[in-house]
Coordinates of C-alpha atoms and ligand atoms in Angstrom, one line a residue:
Chain A
M24 CA 18.5 3.5 70.1
P25 CA 20.9 0.6 70.1
Q26 CA 21.3 0.3 66.4
N27 CA 25.0 -0.3 66.6
V28 CA 25.4 -3.7 67.9
K29 CA 29.2 -3.8 67.5
R30 CA 29.7 -1.0 70.0
R31 CA 28.7 -3.3 72.8
R32 CA 30.6 -6.5 71.9
G33 CA 33.5 -5.7 74.1
R34 CA 31.5 -6.7 77.2
G35 CA 32.5 -10.1 78.3
R36 CA 29.9 -12.8 77.5
D37 CA 30.4 -14.6 80.8
S38 CA 29.9 -11.5 82.9
A39 CA 26.7 -10.6 81.1
A40 CA 25.1 -14.0 81.3
A41 CA 23.5 -14.9 84.7
S42 CA 21.2 -17.5 86.1
H43 CA 19.3 -17.6 89.4
S44 CA 17.5 -20.5 91.0
S45 CA 13.9 -20.0 92.3
R46 CA 14.6 -20.6 96.0
S47 CA 17.8 -18.8 97.0
K48 CA 17.8 -15.1 97.4
V49 CA 19.8 -12.9 95.0
H50 CA 22.1 -10.2 96.2
L51 CA 21.8 -7.1 94.1
R52 CA 23.3 -3.6 94.0
L53 CA 20.7 -1.1 93.1
R54 CA 21.2 2.6 92.3
V55 CA 18.2 4.3 93.8
N56 CA 18.0 8.1 93.9
G57 CA 21.7 8.4 93.4
E58 CA 22.7 6.1 96.3
E59 CA 23.9 2.6 96.0
Q60 CA 21.7 0.1 97.9
E61 CA 22.4 -3.6 98.6
V62 CA 19.4 -5.8 98.8
A63 CA 18.8 -9.5 99.1
C64 CA 15.5 -10.5 97.4
A65 CA 13.8 -13.4 95.8
P66 CA 14.5 -13.7 92.1
H67 CA 10.8 -13.2 91.3
S68 CA 10.3 -10.1 93.3
T69 CA 9.3 -6.9 91.5
L70 CA 11.0 -3.6 91.8
L71 CA 7.8 -2.3 93.4
E72 CA 8.0 -4.9 96.2
V73 CA 11.7 -4.3 96.8
L74 CA 11.3 -0.5 96.9
R75 CA 8.4 -0.6 99.3
E76 CA 9.1 -3.6 101.4
D77 CA 12.8 -3.9 101.6
L78 CA 14.0 -0.3 101.0
R79 CA 11.0 1.2 102.8
L80 CA 10.6 3.8 100.0
T81 CA 6.8 3.8 100.2
G82 CA 6.4 6.9 98.2
T83 CA 5.9 4.7 95.1
K84 CA 2.4 3.4 95.3
H85 CA 0.9 0.0 94.4
G86 CA -2.4 0.0 92.6
C87 CA -3.5 -2.6 90.1
E88 CA -0.1 -4.3 90.0
L89 CA -1.0 -5.4 86.5
G90 CA 0.2 -2.4 84.4
E91 CA -3.3 -0.8 84.2
C92 CA -3.0 2.3 86.4
G93 CA 0.5 3.9 86.4
T94 CA 0.7 4.8 90.1
C95 CA 3.8 2.6 90.5
T96 CA 5.8 4.6 87.9
V97 CA 9.5 5.2 88.6
L98 CA 12.3 6.4 86.3
L99 CA 14.6 3.6 85.1
D100 CA 17.4 4.7 82.7
G101 CA 15.7 8.1 82.8
R102 CA 12.5 6.7 81.3
P103 CA 9.2 6.3 83.2
Q104 CA 8.5 2.6 83.7
L105 CA 6.1 0.5 85.8
S106 CA 7.8 -0.9 88.9
C107 CA 5.0 -3.5 89.3
L108 CA 6.1 -5.2 86.1
L109 CA 9.9 -4.9 86.5
L110 CA 11.9 -7.8 87.8
T111 CA 14.3 -6.3 90.4
L112 CA 17.2 -8.4 89.2
E113 CA 16.8 -6.8 85.7
C114 CA 17.4 -3.4 87.3
E115 CA 20.8 -4.1 88.8
G116 CA 23.2 -1.2 88.2
R117 CA 20.7 0.9 86.3
P118 CA 19.8 4.3 87.6
I119 CA 16.4 4.3 89.4
V120 CA 14.6 7.5 90.5
T121 CA 11.5 7.3 92.7
V122 CA 9.4 10.2 93.9
E123 CA 11.7 10.5 97.0
G124 CA 14.5 11.3 94.6
L125 CA 12.8 14.2 92.8
A126 CA 13.7 16.9 95.4
E127 CA 16.8 18.9 94.8
G128 CA 18.5 18.9 98.1
P129 CA 16.2 20.3 100.7
R130 CA 14.0 22.0 98.1
P131 CA 11.1 20.1 96.6
H132 CA 11.1 19.8 92.8
P133 CA 9.3 22.7 91.1
L134 CA 6.7 20.1 90.0
Q135 CA 6.0 19.1 93.6
I136 CA 5.6 22.8 94.6
A137 CA 3.3 23.5 91.7
F138 CA 1.2 20.4 92.4
A139 CA 0.8 21.4 96.1
E140 CA 0.0 25.0 95.2
L141 CA -2.6 24.3 92.5
G142 CA -4.4 21.3 94.1
A143 CA -3.1 18.9 91.5
A144 CA -2.9 16.3 94.2
Q145 CA -6.1 15.5 95.9
C146 CA -6.1 12.0 97.5
G147 CA -2.5 11.9 96.2
Y148 CA -2.5 8.3 95.3
C149 CA -1.6 8.8 91.6
T150 CA 0.7 11.8 92.4
P151 CA 4.1 10.0 92.8
G152 CA 3.7 8.2 89.5
I153 CA 2.5 11.4 87.7
L154 CA 5.4 13.4 89.1
C155 CA 7.9 10.9 87.8
A156 CA 6.3 10.8 84.3
A157 CA 6.1 14.6 84.3
R158 CA 9.7 15.0 85.4
S159 CA 10.8 12.8 82.5
L160 CA 8.8 14.9 80.1
L161 CA 10.3 18.2 81.3
D162 CA 13.8 16.7 81.1
A163 CA 13.2 16.0 77.4
R164 CA 10.9 19.0 76.6
P165 CA 11.3 22.0 78.9
S166 CA 8.4 23.8 77.3
P167 CA 5.8 21.1 76.5
T168 CA 2.5 21.9 74.8
R169 CA -0.8 20.9 76.5
Q170 CA -1.1 18.1 74.0
E171 CA 2.4 16.8 74.8
I172 CA 1.6 16.9 78.5
R173 CA -1.6 15.0 77.9
E174 CA 0.2 12.4 75.9
A175 CA 3.1 12.0 78.3
L176 CA 0.7 11.5 81.3
S177 CA -1.8 9.3 79.4
G178 CA -0.4 6.2 81.2
N179 CA -1.3 7.5 84.7
L180 CA -4.9 7.3 85.9
C181 CA -6.2 9.9 88.4
R182 CA -9.6 9.4 89.9
C183 CA -9.9 12.7 91.7
T184 CA -8.7 15.8 89.9
G185 CA -10.1 15.4 86.4
Y186 CA -6.6 16.0 85.1
L187 CA -7.0 19.7 84.4
K188 CA -5.2 20.8 87.6
I189 CA -2.4 18.3 86.8
F190 CA -1.9 19.7 83.4
E191 CA -1.9 23.3 84.7
A192 CA 0.6 22.4 87.5
V193 CA 3.0 20.8 84.9
E194 CA 2.8 24.0 82.8
L195 CA 3.4 26.2 85.8
A196 CA 6.4 24.1 86.9
A197 CA 7.8 24.3 83.3
R198 CA 7.5 28.1 83.3
R199 CA 9.0 28.4 86.8
M200 CA 12.0 26.3 85.9
K201 CA 12.9 29.1 83.4
D202 CA 11.6 32.0 85.4
P203 CA 11.3 31.5 89.2
A204 CA 8.9 34.4 89.4
A205 CA 6.3 32.8 87.1
Q206 CA 2.8 32.9 88.5
P207 CA -0.3 30.8 87.8
S208 CA -2.5 32.2 85.2
E209 CA -5.7 34.1 86.1
E210 CA -7.7 31.2 84.6
T211 CA -5.9 28.6 86.7
L212 CA -6.7 30.5 89.9
H213 CA -10.2 31.8 89.3
G214 CA -11.5 30.0 86.3
R215 CA -12.4 31.4 82.9
R216 CA -14.1 34.8 82.9
L217 CA -17.5 34.8 81.1
Chain B
M16 CA -0.1 -7.8 96.7
M17 CA -0.4 -9.8 93.5
R18 CA 2.9 -11.5 93.5
L19 CA 4.7 -13.4 90.7
P20 CA 4.9 -17.2 91.2
R21 CA 8.4 -18.6 91.7
F22 CA 10.6 -19.3 88.7
R23 CA 14.3 -19.9 87.8
Y24 CA 15.7 -17.0 85.9
H25 CA 18.3 -17.0 83.2
A26 CA 19.7 -13.9 81.4
P27 CA 21.8 -15.3 78.6
A28 CA 24.0 -12.9 76.5
T29 CA 23.6 -14.7 73.2
L30 CA 20.7 -16.2 71.2
G31 CA 22.5 -19.5 71.0
E32 CA 22.6 -19.8 74.8
A33 CA 19.0 -18.8 75.0
A34 CA 18.0 -21.5 72.5
A35 CA 20.0 -24.1 74.3
I36 CA 18.4 -23.3 77.7
L37 CA 14.9 -23.3 76.1
Q38 CA 15.6 -26.7 74.4
G39 CA 17.0 -28.2 77.6
E40 CA 14.1 -27.1 79.8
G41 CA 11.3 -28.1 77.4
S42 CA 7.8 -26.7 77.7
Q43 CA 8.4 -25.7 81.3
A44 CA 10.4 -22.7 80.1
M45 CA 9.3 -19.4 78.5
V46 CA 11.1 -16.4 77.2
V47 CA 10.4 -13.0 78.5
A48 CA 11.2 -9.7 76.7
G49 CA 9.5 -6.6 78.3
G50 CA 7.2 -8.7 80.5
T51 CA 4.3 -6.4 80.0
D52 CA 2.1 -9.2 78.8
L53 CA 3.7 -12.2 80.5
Y54 CA 4.1 -10.8 84.1
P55 CA 0.4 -9.7 84.4
N56 CA -0.5 -13.2 83.1
M57 CA 1.8 -14.9 85.6
K58 CA 0.4 -12.8 88.4
R59 CA -3.1 -14.0 87.5
R60 CA -1.6 -17.6 87.2
H61 CA -2.4 -18.0 83.5
Q62 CA 1.1 -19.1 82.9
T63 CA 3.4 -20.4 85.6
P64 CA 6.7 -21.3 83.8
K65 CA 9.3 -23.0 86.0
T66 CA 12.0 -21.2 84.1
L67 CA 12.2 -17.8 82.5
I68 CA 14.7 -16.7 79.9
G69 CA 15.2 -13.0 79.8
L70 CA 16.1 -11.6 76.4
R71 CA 17.3 -8.1 77.5
K72 CA 21.0 -8.9 77.5
I73 CA 21.0 -10.2 73.9
D74 CA 22.2 -7.3 71.8
A75 CA 21.7 -9.1 68.6
L76 CA 17.9 -9.1 69.1
R77 CA 17.6 -5.3 69.1
G78 CA 17.7 -2.5 66.6
V79 CA 16.5 -1.4 63.2
K80 CA 18.6 -1.8 60.1
G81 CA 18.1 -1.4 56.4
S82 CA 16.6 1.3 54.2
P83 CA 13.2 1.9 52.5
A84 CA 14.7 0.7 49.2
R85 CA 16.1 -2.6 50.6
G86 CA 13.5 -3.2 53.3
L87 CA 14.0 -3.2 57.1
W88 CA 15.2 -5.7 59.7
I89 CA 13.8 -5.2 63.1
G90 CA 15.1 -6.9 66.2
P91 CA 12.2 -8.5 68.1
A92 CA 13.5 -7.3 71.5
T93 CA 13.5 -3.7 70.3
I94 CA 11.6 -1.5 72.8
L95 CA 8.4 0.0 71.3
T96 CA 9.4 3.5 72.1
D97 CA 12.7 3.1 70.2
L98 CA 10.7 1.9 67.2
E99 CA 8.4 4.9 67.4
E100 CA 11.4 7.2 67.4
S101 CA 12.9 5.5 64.4
A102 CA 12.6 7.8 61.3
L103 CA 12.8 4.7 59.1
V104 CA 9.7 3.3 60.6
R105 CA 7.8 6.5 61.0
E106 CA 8.4 7.9 57.5
H107 CA 8.3 4.8 55.3
Y108 CA 6.1 2.4 57.2
P109 CA 3.5 4.8 58.7
G110 CA 0.9 2.1 59.2
L111 CA 3.4 0.3 61.5
Y112 CA 4.2 3.5 63.3
E113 CA 0.6 4.1 64.0
A114 CA 0.0 0.6 65.2
I115 CA 3.0 0.9 67.6
H116 CA 2.0 4.3 68.7
S117 CA -1.5 3.1 69.6
I118 CA -0.3 0.3 71.9
S119 CA -1.3 0.8 75.6
T120 CA 0.4 3.8 77.1
P121 CA 3.7 5.7 76.6
I122 CA 5.0 4.1 79.9
L123 CA 4.2 0.6 78.8
R124 CA 5.8 1.3 75.4
N125 CA 9.0 2.2 77.3
M126 CA 9.0 -1.5 78.5
G127 CA 7.2 -3.6 75.9
T128 CA 8.9 -5.0 72.7
I129 CA 7.6 -5.7 69.2
G130 CA 8.4 -9.4 69.5
G131 CA 6.3 -9.6 72.7
N132 CA 3.5 -7.8 70.9
I133 CA 3.7 -10.2 68.0
C134 CA 3.4 -13.2 70.4
L135 CA 0.8 -11.5 72.6
D136 CA -1.5 -13.9 74.4
T137 CA -5.1 -14.0 73.1
R138 CA -7.6 -12.2 75.3
C139 CA -11.1 -12.9 76.7
N140 CA -13.2 -11.4 79.5
Y141 CA -13.5 -14.8 81.1
Y142 CA -9.7 -15.3 81.0
N143 CA -8.1 -12.0 81.8
Q144 CA -9.1 -12.2 85.4
N145 CA -7.3 -13.1 88.6
Y146 CA -7.1 -16.7 89.9
E147 CA -9.9 -16.3 92.4
W148 CA -12.3 -14.7 89.9
R149 CA -11.6 -17.6 87.5
R150 CA -12.0 -20.2 90.2
A151 CA -15.4 -18.7 91.1
I152 CA -16.7 -19.6 87.5
N153 CA -14.9 -22.9 87.6
F154 CA -12.3 -21.7 85.2
C155 CA -12.6 -22.0 81.4
M156 CA -11.1 -24.1 78.6
K157 CA -8.2 -21.8 77.9
C158 CA -6.8 -22.2 81.4
D159 CA -7.5 -24.7 84.2
G160 CA -11.0 -25.6 83.1
D161 CA -13.0 -27.3 80.4
T162 CA -16.0 -25.2 79.4
C163 CA -15.9 -22.2 77.1
W164 CA -18.2 -19.6 78.7
V165 CA -18.5 -17.5 75.5
A166 CA -19.7 -20.4 73.4
P167 CA -20.4 -23.4 75.6
G168 CA -20.8 -25.8 72.7
S169 CA -17.6 -24.7 71.0
D170 CA -14.6 -27.0 71.0
V171 CA -12.2 -24.2 70.1
C172 CA -11.4 -21.3 72.3
L173 CA -12.6 -18.0 70.8
A174 CA -10.1 -15.7 72.7
V175 CA -9.2 -12.7 70.6
S176 CA -6.0 -11.9 68.8
S177 CA -5.4 -8.4 70.3
S178 CA -2.0 -7.4 69.0
D179 CA -1.9 -4.1 67.3
T180 CA 1.1 -4.9 65.2
A181 CA -0.1 -8.3 64.0
P182 CA -2.6 -7.1 61.3
I183 CA -0.2 -4.4 59.9
L184 CA 2.7 -6.9 59.8
C185 CA 0.5 -9.3 57.9
A186 CA -0.5 -6.6 55.5
F187 CA 3.1 -5.5 54.9
G188 CA 3.9 -9.2 54.1
A189 CA 6.5 -9.1 56.9
R190 CA 8.6 -12.3 57.5
I191 CA 9.4 -13.7 60.8
Q192 CA 12.6 -15.5 61.6
L193 CA 12.4 -18.3 64.2
V194 CA 15.4 -19.8 65.8
S195 CA 15.8 -23.0 67.8
K196 CA 18.5 -25.5 68.7
K197 CA 17.3 -27.5 65.7
G198 CA 17.8 -24.6 63.2
T199 CA 16.3 -21.5 61.7
R200 CA 13.2 -21.1 59.6
T201 CA 11.5 -18.0 58.2
I202 CA 7.8 -17.8 57.8
E203 CA 5.3 -15.1 56.6
A204 CA 3.8 -13.2 59.5
K205 CA 0.3 -14.4 58.5
D206 CA 1.4 -18.0 58.9
L207 CA 2.5 -17.4 62.4
Y208 CA -1.1 -17.2 63.6
R209 CA -3.8 -19.9 64.0
R210 CA -7.5 -19.5 64.6
D211 CA -7.4 -21.2 68.0
G212 CA -7.5 -19.0 71.1
I213 CA -5.4 -21.6 73.0
D214 CA -2.8 -22.7 70.5
Y215 CA -2.7 -19.3 68.7
L216 CA 0.8 -19.4 67.3
T217 CA 2.4 -21.9 64.9
K218 CA 5.7 -21.2 66.6
R219 CA 7.0 -24.2 68.6
S220 CA 7.7 -23.7 72.3
D221 CA 11.4 -24.2 71.7
E222 CA 11.6 -21.4 69.0
I223 CA 12.6 -17.8 69.6
L224 CA 11.6 -14.9 67.4
A225 CA 14.9 -13.7 66.1
G226 CA 14.1 -11.1 63.5
I227 CA 11.3 -9.4 61.6
T228 CA 11.9 -8.3 58.0
L229 CA 9.8 -5.8 56.1
P230 CA 9.8 -5.7 52.3
P231 CA 11.0 -2.5 50.5
A232 CA 8.6 0.4 51.1
A233 CA 8.8 1.7 47.6
R234 CA 5.4 2.8 46.3
W235 CA 3.5 1.3 49.3
R236 CA 1.3 3.6 51.3
S237 CA -0.1 2.3 54.6
S238 CA -2.3 3.2 57.6
Y239 CA -3.7 1.6 60.8
R240 CA -7.0 2.5 62.5
K241 CA -7.9 1.2 66.0
L242 CA -11.2 1.1 67.9
R243 CA -11.1 1.1 71.7
R244 CA -13.0 2.7 74.6
R245 CA -10.2 5.0 75.9
E246 CA -7.5 6.6 73.8
A247 CA -4.8 5.1 76.1
F248 CA -4.4 1.8 78.0
D249 CA -7.0 -0.2 76.0
F250 CA -6.4 -3.1 73.8
P251 CA -8.0 -2.9 70.3
V252 CA -11.6 -4.0 69.9
L253 CA -11.0 -3.6 66.2
G254 CA -7.8 -2.9 64.2
V255 CA -7.8 -2.2 60.5
A256 CA -4.5 -2.3 58.6
A257 CA -4.3 -1.1 55.1
C258 CA -1.3 -1.3 52.6
V259 CA -1.8 -0.1 49.1
R260 CA 0.8 -0.1 46.2
F261 CA 0.0 2.2 43.3
D262 CA 1.0 2.2 39.7
G263 CA 0.4 5.8 38.8
E264 CA -3.1 6.5 40.0
I265 CA -4.2 2.9 39.8
V266 CA -4.1 0.4 42.7
A267 CA -1.6 -2.3 41.7
E268 CA -1.9 -4.3 45.0
A269 CA -4.0 -3.8 48.1
R270 CA -3.8 -5.6 51.4
L271 CA -6.5 -5.2 54.1
W272 CA -6.3 -7.0 57.4
L273 CA -8.6 -6.9 60.4
G274 CA -7.3 -7.3 63.9
A275 CA -9.1 -8.1 67.2
V276 CA -12.2 -9.6 65.4
S277 CA -11.1 -13.3 65.7
M278 CA -8.5 -15.6 67.2
A279 CA -6.1 -14.5 64.5
P280 CA -5.8 -11.6 62.1
V281 CA -8.2 -11.8 59.2
E282 CA -7.5 -11.0 55.6
A283 CA -10.2 -9.2 53.7
A284 CA -9.5 -10.9 50.4
E285 CA -12.6 -9.8 48.5
A286 CA -12.2 -6.2 49.4
Q287 CA -8.6 -6.3 48.4
A288 CA -9.5 -7.8 45.0
A289 CA -12.2 -5.1 44.5
L290 CA -9.6 -2.3 44.7
V291 CA -7.0 -3.7 42.3
G292 CA -6.9 -2.1 38.9
R293 CA -9.1 0.9 40.0
R294 CA -8.5 4.3 41.4
L295 CA -8.9 4.9 45.2
T296 CA -12.1 7.0 45.2
E297 CA -15.0 7.4 47.6
E298 CA -16.9 4.8 45.6
T299 CA -14.2 2.1 45.4
I300 CA -13.4 2.6 49.1
E301 CA -17.1 2.3 50.0
E302 CA -17.3 -0.9 48.1
A303 CA -14.2 -2.4 49.7
A304 CA -15.7 -1.4 53.2
R305 CA -19.0 -3.2 52.3
L306 CA -17.1 -6.3 51.3
A307 CA -14.8 -6.4 54.3
Y308 CA -17.1 -5.8 57.2
P309 CA -19.1 -9.1 57.1
L310 CA -15.7 -10.8 58.0
A311 CA -15.9 -9.3 61.4
K312 CA -17.8 -11.8 63.5
P313 CA -17.2 -10.5 67.0
V314 CA -18.2 -12.6 69.9
D315 CA -19.2 -11.3 73.3
N316 CA -15.8 -11.6 75.1
T317 CA -14.3 -8.1 74.8
D318 CA -15.7 -4.6 75.1
F319 CA -18.7 -2.9 73.5
G320 CA -21.9 -4.3 71.9
L321 CA -21.6 -6.9 69.1
R322 CA -23.7 -5.2 66.5
W323 CA -22.0 -1.9 66.9
R324 CA -18.6 -3.4 66.7
K325 CA -19.5 -5.1 63.5
E326 CA -21.0 -1.9 62.1
M327 CA -17.8 0.1 63.1
T328 CA -15.7 -2.3 61.0
R329 CA -17.2 -0.8 57.9
H330 CA -16.5 2.7 59.0
F331 CA -12.9 1.9 60.1
V332 CA -12.1 0.2 56.9
R333 CA -13.3 3.2 55.0
E334 CA -11.3 5.5 57.3
A335 CA -8.1 3.4 56.9
L336 CA -8.4 3.5 53.1
L337 CA -9.2 7.3 53.1
E338 CA -6.1 7.8 55.2
V339 CA -4.0 5.9 52.7
G340 CA -5.3 8.2 50.1
P341 CA -4.3 8.3 46.4
P342 CA -0.6 8.8 45.6
G343 CA 0.7 12.3 46.1
S344 CA -2.0 13.1 48.7
P345 CA -0.3 15.1 51.4
S346 CA -0.9 12.8 54.4
G347 CA 2.6 11.4 54.9
R348 CA 1.4 7.9 54.2
G349 CA 4.7 6.6 53.0
N350 CA 5.9 6.6 49.4
Ligands
FAD403 C1 -2.5 -2.2 80.6 C2 -2.0 -2.8 79.4 C3 -2.5 -2.4 78.1 C4 -2.0 -2.9 77.0 N1 -2.5 -2.5 75.8 C5 -2.1 -3.1 74.6 C6 -2.6 -2.6 73.4 O1 -3.4 -1.7 73.3 N2 -2.2 -3.2 72.2 C7 -1.4 -4.3 72.3 O2 -1.1 -4.8 71.2 N3 -0.8 -4.7 73.4 C8 -1.1 -4.1 74.6 N4 -0.6 -4.6 75.8 C9 0.2 -5.8 75.8 C10 1.7 -5.5 75.8 O3 2.1 -4.5 76.6 C11 2.3 -5.3 74.5 O4 1.7 -6.2 73.6 C12 3.8 -5.5 74.4 O5 4.3 -5.2 73.2 C13 4.3 -6.9 74.8 O6 5.7 -7.0 74.7 P1 6.6 -7.5 75.9 O7 8.0 -7.4 75.4 O8 6.3 -6.8 77.1 O9 6.1 -9.0 75.9 P2 6.4 -10.1 77.0 O10 5.4 -10.0 78.1 O11 7.8 -10.2 77.4 O12 6.0 -11.4 76.2 C14 4.7 -11.7 75.6 C15 4.7 -13.1 75.1 O13 5.6 -13.2 73.9 C16 6.6 -14.1 74.1 N5 7.9 -13.6 73.6 C17 8.4 -12.3 73.8 N6 9.5 -12.1 73.0 C18 9.7 -13.3 72.3 C19 10.6 -13.7 71.4 N7 11.6 -12.9 70.9 N8 10.6 -15.0 70.9 C20 9.6 -15.8 71.3 N9 8.6 -15.5 72.1 C21 8.6 -14.2 72.7 C22 6.7 -14.4 75.6 O14 7.1 -15.7 75.9 C23 5.2 -14.2 76.0 O15 4.5 -15.3 75.8 C24 -1.0 -4.0 77.0 C25 -0.6 -4.4 78.2 C26 -1.1 -3.8 79.4 C27 -0.5 -4.3 80.7
SF4_404 S1 -13.2 -18.0 74.5 FE1 -14.0 -19.5 75.9 S2 -12.3 -20.9 76.3 FE2 -11.5 -19.1 75.3 S3 -10.8 -17.8 77.1 FE3 -12.9 -17.2 76.6 S4 -14.2 -18.4 77.9 FE4 -12.2 -19.3 77.9
FES405 S1 0.5 -0.7 90.1 FE1 1.8 -0.7 88.4 S2 0.5 0.0 86.9 FE2 -0.9 -0.1 88.5
FES406 S1 -5.3 12.7 93.3 FE1 -6.5 11.0 93.8 S2 -6.1 9.6 92.2 FE2 -5.1 11.4 91.5

């Protein structure tokens, strides 16, 4: 938390201040999924619009566009944030990770594998946002409890799965990231025995 | 796509510059912190400022300083998640922690600020709709129209104060520092609000919230209880903030505020008075709840039925006070 204000004083006042008129486009350098991207966009464009319409990264979905569903979630500065409510020009120079950036080289992220395997993605519309939120959780807490998972994903609506498969997939991915041989539990695969 | 309207954007690095731009541009300009309230409103064309002044680059508006013995200073542009993670807030002002933790979702709390929450626009089912929806009912008095659809005879707008931190900050007796080109003034949090859904803040449009100070936490215990349909996303339909200072076992001072039942937070003065000089027991708590709940006069412009909301006020006041508990009870209610 930025409690220590002094630490940052060195940064030049002029370089930090910026103004943009409403008509002309702004030229920005964005750091998306580890790559530097140059875009020219209107000052009032949201990160969601620039990701989908300019950078053609359509993995990030648009739903309500009002902060009420979570499907547009990306990681900004390592934290899940809603791209529909972020001004692109506020994101300049800050690390952005979208669902396209979760894979590790050619291999999907363990979360993505677990989601596919356990049917945690049905229509899939909520999945990119949920994967980003879950990735941030696992970065901070490699062995989250069910309650921590519920809480971390409480800003992402899913209309298909009923959430249970999603929670189980996050748990499986967390276990696999420590032990690649980890298998889904009996209950996950076949339901609870009576 | 619901796109934002056009605006000029400034991102000054100092408070002085921000105040100068705001003064220069007049009422056409607005400040934006996290944007989680303002941007949805702009997309629905509730507000269409010609100029926006982003506060994110102003370091002096962020952080938490102080101690429970001296009181806290909180920068208004501090992100809600950072406040939740502050041990000072969590351990010594638990009611404030609970209010912050209950706001919307963890993702929105990574973006929204406490200053934005304090200045949150009032809400109403006839107002928080997109432009086309509002046009279909010929708009309403709060924005673009002249009739109030909740109370057509009313000449004030009854849109609801829906900030979770407002009632608990009023209860703590927090003070708000307002800065403009003309100077600085400091007011009590409770004096920031006005019972008018349109002109709901006493802050002038050229003033910027520059600091929130909380009095020393010593011997105060606090809690916040919130009613809403879902445990995430939803704004409060009722918020109850309770702060109690004890002298031994006896209540020396009690503050009880209701949120989301009116255009501004409401102080339950009679209930407060009924607790002072007595122990916090089942009976005194029940009496306070009985005195507080008639103050909730919900109107039909948010969620749930009216009678039930009013009845729940009584239960939530009781729960908030039970949670505060007598001194020494093990609930981590502060000091
Ligand atoms: C789906 C959803 C659910 C939500 N649920 C809740 C909820 O449960 N409880 C709740 O309380 N809120 C809720 N909110 C509202 C909002 O997210 C929070 O209130 C948040 O704290 C607002 O902060 P912000 O920094 O994003 O405000 P902004 O949108 O940046 O600003 C809000 C207003 O405050 C003004 N402002 C901001 N900072 C300053 C300053 N320093 N000086 C002067 N004026 C200032 C702005 O001009 C604007 O008018 C919700 C929002 C959404 C989209
Ligand atoms: S209370 Fe009346 S005037 Fe105010 S927003 Fe609702 S309908 Fe409009
Ligand atoms: S599209 Fe961003 S929250 Fe719904
Ligand atoms: S899988 Fe369809 S919304 Fe979640």
